[in-house]
C-alpha positions in Angstrom: 2.4 -11.6 16.3 -0.4 -11.4 19.3 -1.2 -7.9 19.6 -2.4 -6.6 16.1 -3.7 -3.0 15.2 -5.3 -2.5 11.8 -5.9 0.7 10.3 -7.0 2.0 6.9 -9.4 4.0 5.0 -13.2 2.6 4.7 -13.4 -0.4 2.3 -10.0 -1.5 2.5 -10.7 -4.8 4.0 -9.8 -4.1 7.7 -12.6 -6.3 9.2 -12.0 -9.2 6.9 -8.3 -9.2 7.6 -8.9 -8.9 11.4 -11.5 -11.7 11.2 -9.0 -13.8 9.5 -6.1 -12.8 11.8 -8.3 -13.5 14.8 -9.3 -17.1 13.7 -5.7 -17.9 12.6 -4.0 -16.5 15.9 -6.7 -17.2 18.1 -6.9 -13.9 19.6 -10.2 -11.9 20.1 -11.2 -9.5 17.6 -12.5 -5.7 18.3 -13.6 -3.4 15.8 -13.2 0.0 17.2 -16.4 1.2 15.6 -18.5 -1.2 17.6 -16.9 0.0 20.8 -17.3 3.6 20.3 -21.2 3.5 18.8 -23.4 2.4 21.6 -27.2 2.4 21.4 -27.2 5.3 23.7 -24.9 7.2 21.1 -21.0 7.6 20.7 -19.0 7.1 24.0 -17.4 10.3 25.4 -13.7 10.2 24.3 -12.3 9.5 27.7 -14.6 6.4 28.3 -13.5 5.4 24.5 -9.9 5.7 25.3 -10.4 3.7 28.7 -12.1 0.8 27.0 -9.5 0.7 24.1 -6.9 0.7 26.8 -8.5 -2.2 28.7 -8.3 -4.3 25.7 -4.7 -3.4 24.4 -3.5 -4.1 28.0 -4.3 -7.8 27.6 -1.7 -10.2 26.2 -3.4 -11.0 22.9 -5.9 -9.0 20.6 -6.8 -8.0 17.3 -8.0 -4.5 17.1 -9.2 -2.5 14.0 -10.2 1.1 13.7 -9.0 4.5 12.0 -8.7 6.1 15.4 -5.4 7.7 15.3 -6.4 9.6 18.8 -6.1 6.2 20.3 -2.5 5.8 19.1 -0.7 5.8 22.3 -3.3 3.4 23.7 -3.5 0.8 20.9 -0.8 1.3 18.2 1.7 1.8 20.6 1.0 -1.2 22.5 0.8 -3.4 19.3 3.4 -6.0 18.5 2.4 -5.6 14.9 0.8 -2.5 13.2 -1.0 -3.0 9.8 -1.6 0.1 7.8 -4.0 -0.7 4.9 -2.9 2.1 2.6 -4.7 1.7 -0.9 -5.1 4.2 -3.7 -8.3 6.7 -3.6 -9.9 5.3 -6.6 -10.0 1.6 -5.2 -11.3 3.0 -1.9 -14.1 5.0 -3.7 -14.9 1.9 -5.9 -15.2 -0.1 -3.0 -17.2 2.1 -0.9 -19.7 2.3 -3.9 -19.9 -1.2 -4.3 -20.4 -2.0 -0.7 -23.1 1.0 -0.1 -25.1 -0.3 -2.9 -24.7 -4.1 -1.7 -26.0 -2.6 1.8 -28.8 -0.3 0.2 -29.9 -3.3 -1.7 -30.7 -5.1 1.6 -28.1 -8.0 0.9 -26.3 -7.3 4.2 -27.7 -7.0 7.8 -25.3 -5.0 10.0 -25.7 -1.8 12.2 -24.0 0.1 9.6 -26.2 -1.2 6.6 -29.2 -0.4 8.8 -28.3 3.1 9.2 -27.2 3.7 5.4 -29.4 5.8 3.3 -28.9 6.9 -0.5 -28.1 10.5 1.1 -25.5 9.3 3.7 -24.3 6.9 1.2 -23.7 9.4 -1.8 -25.4 12.7 -1.8 -25.0 14.6 1.3 -22.4 17.1 2.2 -21.1 14.4 4.8 -21.4 11.4 2.6 -19.2 8.3 2.8 -17.9 9.2 -0.7 -17.2 12.8 0.0 -15.9 11.8 3.5 -13.8 9.4 2.1 -12.0 12.0 -0.2 -11.5 14.7 2.3 -10.3 12.6 5.0 -7.8 10.7 2.5 -6.3 14.1 1.2 -6.5 15.8 4.8 -5.4 12.9 7.1 -2.7 10.9 5.0 0.0 13.0 6.2 -0.7 13.0 9.7 -1.2 9.3 9.4 2.1 8.9 7.9 3.9 10.8 10.6 2.1 8.9 13.2 2.8 5.6 11.9 6.7 6.6 11.9 6.2 7.4 15.5 4.8 4.1 15.9 7.7 2.3 14.2 10.2 4.4 16.4 8.8 2.8 19.2 9.8 -0.5 18.0 6.4 -1.7 16.8 6.5 -3.6 13.6 4.7 -1.9 10.9 3.4 -3.5 7.8 2.3 -1.1 5.3 0.3 -2.7 2.5 -0.8 -0.7 -0.7 -3.0 -3.0 -2.6 -5.1 -6.1 -2.1 -2.6 -7.9 -4.1 0.1 -6.9 -1.0 -2.3 -8.1 1.5 -2.9 -11.5 -0.2 0.8 -11.9 -0.6 1.6 -10.9 3.0 -1.4 -13.3 4.3 0.6 -16.3 2.2 3.6 -15.3 3.8 2.3 -15.2 7.4 0.2 -18.6 6.9 3.4 -20.4 5.7 5.2 -19.3 8.9 2.5 -20.1 11.5 5.0 -20.6 14.5 6.8 -17.4 13.7 3.6 -15.4 13.3 2.9 -16.6 16.7 6.0 -16.0 18.4 5.7 -12.4 20.2 9.5 -11.9 19.6 9.6 -12.7 15.8 10.2 -9.7 13.8 8.7 -9.3 10.3 10.1 -7.4 7.3 8.4 -4.1 6.8 6.2 -4.3 3.5 6.2 -1.0 1.8 
């Protein structure tokens, strides 16, 4: 496991897991949101794809982000693809908790600095409404794209709860030589 793509709804713990894997595997971590959102505004799609492809063309990397439009240049180049597929009520709870934490000034991040009460909870495109809309609309498409990724020989790990993430992490931590081998295959978790 040297080329890892992480995908999942907001507040599923993608960044936390990506940082842990990056430290454990000693591979660089990239958050696709940080790549896309520049001080001048979002990158054009072609430039975003080019930069993501440049990262995934290297020997080792941990990339996180919900950009299925980059599947061919990130997901399909991974040796391990992790889908954090948590239930909607848990996602909404975590988004609410994280937003309140950020609005209270307890986190200094680019996302926290842009967040307002309206963008978190009350506008038509608030984080909560967007999470609900995307969860309902995109999950079937994501399942198809994940199946395509599996068909290409990428080891897909689908984790449906924080407890499953914790168990998977414990298994990978107890087999460090296997997790670092580019040819090792993992049992799929569903």
